[in-house]
Short mmCIF file of C-alpha atoms in Angstrom, two decimals:
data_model
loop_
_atom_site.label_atom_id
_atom_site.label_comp_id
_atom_site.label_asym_id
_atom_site.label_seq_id
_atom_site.Cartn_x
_atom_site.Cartn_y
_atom_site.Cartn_z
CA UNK A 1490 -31.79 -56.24 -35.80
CA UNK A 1491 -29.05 -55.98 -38.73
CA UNK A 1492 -30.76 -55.52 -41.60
CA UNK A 1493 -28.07 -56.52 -45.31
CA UNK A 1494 -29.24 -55.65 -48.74
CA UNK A 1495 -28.67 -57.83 -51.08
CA UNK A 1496 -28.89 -57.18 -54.91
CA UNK A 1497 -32.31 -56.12 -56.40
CA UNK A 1498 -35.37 -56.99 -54.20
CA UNK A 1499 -33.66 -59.17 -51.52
CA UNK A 1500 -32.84 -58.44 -47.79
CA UNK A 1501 -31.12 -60.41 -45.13
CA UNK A 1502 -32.11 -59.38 -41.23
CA UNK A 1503 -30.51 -60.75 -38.83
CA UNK A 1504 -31.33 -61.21 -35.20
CA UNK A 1505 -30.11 -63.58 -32.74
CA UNK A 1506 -27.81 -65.66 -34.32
CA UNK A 1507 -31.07 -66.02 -36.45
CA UNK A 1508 -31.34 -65.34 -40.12
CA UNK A 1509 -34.45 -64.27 -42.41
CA UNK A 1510 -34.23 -63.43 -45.73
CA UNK A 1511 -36.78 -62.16 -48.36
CA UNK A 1512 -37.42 -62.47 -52.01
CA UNK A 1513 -33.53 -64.46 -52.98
CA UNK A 1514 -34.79 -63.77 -56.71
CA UNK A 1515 -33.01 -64.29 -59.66
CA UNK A 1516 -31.08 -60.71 -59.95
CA UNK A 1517 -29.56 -61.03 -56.67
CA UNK A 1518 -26.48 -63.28 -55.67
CA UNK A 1519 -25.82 -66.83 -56.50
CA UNK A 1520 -25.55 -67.41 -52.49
CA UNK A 1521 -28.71 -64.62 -51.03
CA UNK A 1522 -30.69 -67.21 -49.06
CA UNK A 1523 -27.49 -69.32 -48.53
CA UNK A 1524 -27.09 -69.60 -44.46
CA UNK A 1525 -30.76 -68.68 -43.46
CA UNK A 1526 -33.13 -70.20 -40.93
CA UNK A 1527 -36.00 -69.23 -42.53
CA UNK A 1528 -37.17 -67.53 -46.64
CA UNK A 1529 -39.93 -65.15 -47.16
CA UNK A 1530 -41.00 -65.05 -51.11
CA UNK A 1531 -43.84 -62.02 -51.64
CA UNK A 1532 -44.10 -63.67 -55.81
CA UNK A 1533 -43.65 -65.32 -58.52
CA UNK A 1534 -41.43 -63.51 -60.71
CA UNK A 1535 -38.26 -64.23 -61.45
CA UNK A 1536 -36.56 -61.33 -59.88
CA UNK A 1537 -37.81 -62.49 -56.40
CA UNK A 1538 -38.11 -66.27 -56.96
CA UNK A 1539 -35.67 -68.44 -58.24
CA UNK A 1540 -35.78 -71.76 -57.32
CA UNK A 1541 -32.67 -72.62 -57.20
CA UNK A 1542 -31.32 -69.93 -54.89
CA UNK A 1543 -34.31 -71.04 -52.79
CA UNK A 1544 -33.01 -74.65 -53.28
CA UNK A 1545 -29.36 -74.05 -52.55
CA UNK A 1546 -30.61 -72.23 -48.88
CA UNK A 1547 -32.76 -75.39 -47.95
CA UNK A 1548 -29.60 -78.04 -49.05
CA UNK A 1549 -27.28 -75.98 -46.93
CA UNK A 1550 -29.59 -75.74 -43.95
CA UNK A 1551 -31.73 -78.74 -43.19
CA UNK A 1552 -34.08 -77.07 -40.55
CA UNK A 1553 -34.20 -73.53 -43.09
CA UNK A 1554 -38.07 -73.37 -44.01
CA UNK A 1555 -40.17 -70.87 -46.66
CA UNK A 1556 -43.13 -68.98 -46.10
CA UNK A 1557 -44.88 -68.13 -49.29
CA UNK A 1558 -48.05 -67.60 -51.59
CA UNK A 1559 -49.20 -70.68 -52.91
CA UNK A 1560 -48.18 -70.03 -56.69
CA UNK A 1561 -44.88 -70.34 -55.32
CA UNK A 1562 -45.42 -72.82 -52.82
CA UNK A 1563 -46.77 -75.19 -55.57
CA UNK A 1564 -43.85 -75.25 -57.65
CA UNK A 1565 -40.70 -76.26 -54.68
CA UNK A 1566 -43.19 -78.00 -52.30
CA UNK A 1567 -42.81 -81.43 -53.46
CA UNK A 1568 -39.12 -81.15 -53.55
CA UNK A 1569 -39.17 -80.31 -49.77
CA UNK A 1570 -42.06 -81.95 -47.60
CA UNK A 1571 -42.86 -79.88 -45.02
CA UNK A 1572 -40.55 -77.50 -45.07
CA UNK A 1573 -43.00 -74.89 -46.97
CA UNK A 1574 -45.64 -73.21 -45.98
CA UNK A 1575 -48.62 -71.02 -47.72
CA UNK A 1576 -49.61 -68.31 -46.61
CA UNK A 1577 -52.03 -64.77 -47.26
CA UNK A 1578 -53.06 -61.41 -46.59
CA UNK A 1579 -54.11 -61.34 -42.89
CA UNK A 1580 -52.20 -64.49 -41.22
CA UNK A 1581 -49.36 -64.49 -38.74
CA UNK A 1582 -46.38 -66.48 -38.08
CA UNK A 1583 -43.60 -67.12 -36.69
CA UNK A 1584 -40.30 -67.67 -39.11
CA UNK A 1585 -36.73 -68.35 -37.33
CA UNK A 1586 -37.71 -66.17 -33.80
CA UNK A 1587 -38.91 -63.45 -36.38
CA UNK A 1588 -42.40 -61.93 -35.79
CA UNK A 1589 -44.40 -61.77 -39.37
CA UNK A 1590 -47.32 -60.63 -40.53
CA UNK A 1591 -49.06 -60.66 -44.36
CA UNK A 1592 -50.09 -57.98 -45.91
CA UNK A 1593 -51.83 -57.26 -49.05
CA UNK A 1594 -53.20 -59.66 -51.77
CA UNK A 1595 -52.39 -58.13 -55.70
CA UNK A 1596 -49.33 -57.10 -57.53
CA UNK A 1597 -49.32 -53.62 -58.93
CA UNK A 1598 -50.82 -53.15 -62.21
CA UNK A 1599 -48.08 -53.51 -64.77
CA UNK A 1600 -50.54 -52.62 -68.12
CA UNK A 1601 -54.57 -53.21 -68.13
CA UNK A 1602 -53.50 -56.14 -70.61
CA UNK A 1603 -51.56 -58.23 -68.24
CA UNK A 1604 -53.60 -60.34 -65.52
CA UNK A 1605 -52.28 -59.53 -62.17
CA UNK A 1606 -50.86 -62.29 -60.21
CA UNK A 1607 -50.85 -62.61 -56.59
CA UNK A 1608 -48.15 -60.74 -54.02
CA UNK A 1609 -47.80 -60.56 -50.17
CA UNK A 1610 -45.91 -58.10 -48.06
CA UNK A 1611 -44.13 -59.15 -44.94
CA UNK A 1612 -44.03 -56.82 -41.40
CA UNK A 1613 -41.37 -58.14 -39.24
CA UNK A 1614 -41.74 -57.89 -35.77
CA UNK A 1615 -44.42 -55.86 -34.77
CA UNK A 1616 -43.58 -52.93 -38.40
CA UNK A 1617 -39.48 -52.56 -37.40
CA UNK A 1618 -39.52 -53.44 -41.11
CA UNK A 1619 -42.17 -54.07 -44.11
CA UNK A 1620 -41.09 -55.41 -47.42
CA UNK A 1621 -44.32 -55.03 -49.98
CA UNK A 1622 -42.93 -57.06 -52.38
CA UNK A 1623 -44.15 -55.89 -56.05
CA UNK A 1624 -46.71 -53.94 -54.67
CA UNK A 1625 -47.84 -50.09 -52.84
CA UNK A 1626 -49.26 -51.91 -49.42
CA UNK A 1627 -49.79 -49.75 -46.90
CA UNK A 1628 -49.74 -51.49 -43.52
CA UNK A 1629 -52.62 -51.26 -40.91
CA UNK A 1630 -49.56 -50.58 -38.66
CA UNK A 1631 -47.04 -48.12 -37.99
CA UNK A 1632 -43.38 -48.71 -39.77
CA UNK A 1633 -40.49 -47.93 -38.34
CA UNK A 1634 -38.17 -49.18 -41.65
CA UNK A 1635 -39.94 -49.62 -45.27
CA UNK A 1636 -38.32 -51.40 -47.77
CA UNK A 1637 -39.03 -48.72 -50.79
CA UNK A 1638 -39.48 -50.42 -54.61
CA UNK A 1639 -37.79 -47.52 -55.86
CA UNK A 1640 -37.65 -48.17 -60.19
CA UNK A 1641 -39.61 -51.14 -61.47
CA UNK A 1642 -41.87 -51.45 -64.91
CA UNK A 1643 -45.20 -50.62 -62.77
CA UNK A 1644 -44.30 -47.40 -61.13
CA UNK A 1645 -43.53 -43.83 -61.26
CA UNK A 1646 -41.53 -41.71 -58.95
CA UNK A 1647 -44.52 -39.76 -57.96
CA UNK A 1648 -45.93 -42.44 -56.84
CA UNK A 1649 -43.14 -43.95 -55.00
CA UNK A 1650 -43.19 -40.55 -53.25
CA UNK A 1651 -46.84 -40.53 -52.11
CA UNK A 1652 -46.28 -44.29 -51.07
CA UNK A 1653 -43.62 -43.23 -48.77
CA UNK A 1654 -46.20 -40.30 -47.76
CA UNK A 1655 -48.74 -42.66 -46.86
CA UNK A 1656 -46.66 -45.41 -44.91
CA UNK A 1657 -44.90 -42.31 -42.64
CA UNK A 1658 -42.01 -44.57 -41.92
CA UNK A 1659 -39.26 -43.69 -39.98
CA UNK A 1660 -36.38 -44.41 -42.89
CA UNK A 1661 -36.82 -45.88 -45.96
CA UNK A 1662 -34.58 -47.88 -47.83
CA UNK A 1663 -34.36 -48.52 -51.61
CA UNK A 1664 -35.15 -51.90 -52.87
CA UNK A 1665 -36.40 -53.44 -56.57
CA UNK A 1666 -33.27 -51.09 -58.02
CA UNK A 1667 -31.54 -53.11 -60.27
CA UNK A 1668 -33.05 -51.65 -62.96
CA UNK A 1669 -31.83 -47.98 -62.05
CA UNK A 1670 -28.71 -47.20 -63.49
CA UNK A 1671 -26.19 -45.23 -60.85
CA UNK A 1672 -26.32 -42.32 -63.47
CA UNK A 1673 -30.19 -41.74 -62.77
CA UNK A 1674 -29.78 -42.74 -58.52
CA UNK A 1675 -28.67 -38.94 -57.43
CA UNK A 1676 -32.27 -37.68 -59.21
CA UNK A 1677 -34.28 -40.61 -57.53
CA UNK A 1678 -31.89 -39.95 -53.85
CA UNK A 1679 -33.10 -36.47 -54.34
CA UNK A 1680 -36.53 -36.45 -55.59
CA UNK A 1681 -37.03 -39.06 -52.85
CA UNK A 1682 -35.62 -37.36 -49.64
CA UNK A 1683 -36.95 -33.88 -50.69
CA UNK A 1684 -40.21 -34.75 -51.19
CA UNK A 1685 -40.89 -38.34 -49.18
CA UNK A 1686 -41.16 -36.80 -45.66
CA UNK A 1687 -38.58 -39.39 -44.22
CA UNK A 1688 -34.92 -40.53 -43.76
CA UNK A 1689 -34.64 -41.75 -46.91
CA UNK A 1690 -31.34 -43.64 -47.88
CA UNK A 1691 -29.66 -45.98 -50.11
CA UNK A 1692 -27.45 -49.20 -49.16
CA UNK A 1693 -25.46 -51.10 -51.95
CA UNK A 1694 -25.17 -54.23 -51.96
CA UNK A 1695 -23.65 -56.03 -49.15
CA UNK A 1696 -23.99 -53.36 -47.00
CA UNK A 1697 -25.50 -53.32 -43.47
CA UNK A 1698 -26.65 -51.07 -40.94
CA UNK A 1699 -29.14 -52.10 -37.49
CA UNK A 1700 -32.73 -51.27 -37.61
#
């Protein structure tokens, strides 16, 4: 499987002539879901749902489909019958020849005051990778590559290192980084790899490497 990062939260995998991607939000590219067979969203933010990135994907392929939580579902359903599908912690599917299960129910707590919202993770076939989305899931399964949310406004580094801890992946790879300026990257590559237990590593954006 070729696994792409894209800007921010969003991945591309590849398999097959296939193509899944996950969370096209509104801090990656223009083009991130442009050319896939099938869209994974884990929520409703804007910085892994935009509609119209999610809109331009489905134009350009006419058989491309979404899987998503229904707070997203509800809001592009209409403008494409039966072409998206809800989904939730616990169910299985099949998206574009690509093994998925759900995990997990609740974004991370961001402050007491703000009501959390509802986020899924996504293992692709059978834990080679796990995207959590906006959220410290641990999978009932082992994970060969973890998609790490390495800077965002509801964690801390220690934790990011005791999530890693807990999953025992294989690698990990950095996502939800836009927000990490390449000044303060060396400190979180370090802190990370030192302390994480795991091939920890970094792509930029565009880059590629097979999983």
């Amino acid at each position: 499987m070729k696994l792409t990062k894209k800007s921010h939260a969003c991945v591309r995998l590849d398999k097959e002539g296939r193509t899944l991607v996950i969370d096209p939000g509104g801090f990656s590219e223009e083009d991130a879901a442009v050319g896939a067979d099938a869209v994974l969203v884990t929520h409703e933010h804007p910085d892994h749902f935009d509609e119209g990135r999610l809109r331009a994907a489905l134009e350009a392929n006419p058989a491309a489909e979404i899987w998503t939580l229904r707070s997203v579902a509800d809001r592009i359903t209409a403008a494409f019958p039966g072409r998206v599908h809800t989904v939730g912690h616990g169910d299985t599917f099949t998206a574009a020849g690509f093994d998925v299960q759900v995990h997990g129910e609740l974004h991370a707590v961001i402050h007491p005051d703000i009501p959390r919202i509802t986020n899924v993770g996504y293992l692709i076939d059978g834990g080679t990778v796990f995207h959590p989305g906006d959220a410290l899931t641990v999978p009932d399964h082992p994970v060969q590559t973890l998609m790490l949310p390495v800077m965002a406004p509801w964690n801390k580094i220690s934790e990011v290192i005791d999530y890693v801890r807990e999953v025992g992946p294989r690698r990990a790879y950095d996502v939800h980084d836009a927000l990490l300026t390449d000044l303060a990257r060396p400190i979180y590559d370090r802190q990370i790899g030192a302390l994480g237990g795991t091939d920890h590593q970094r792509l930029a954006p565009g880059a590629s490497t097979e999983v």
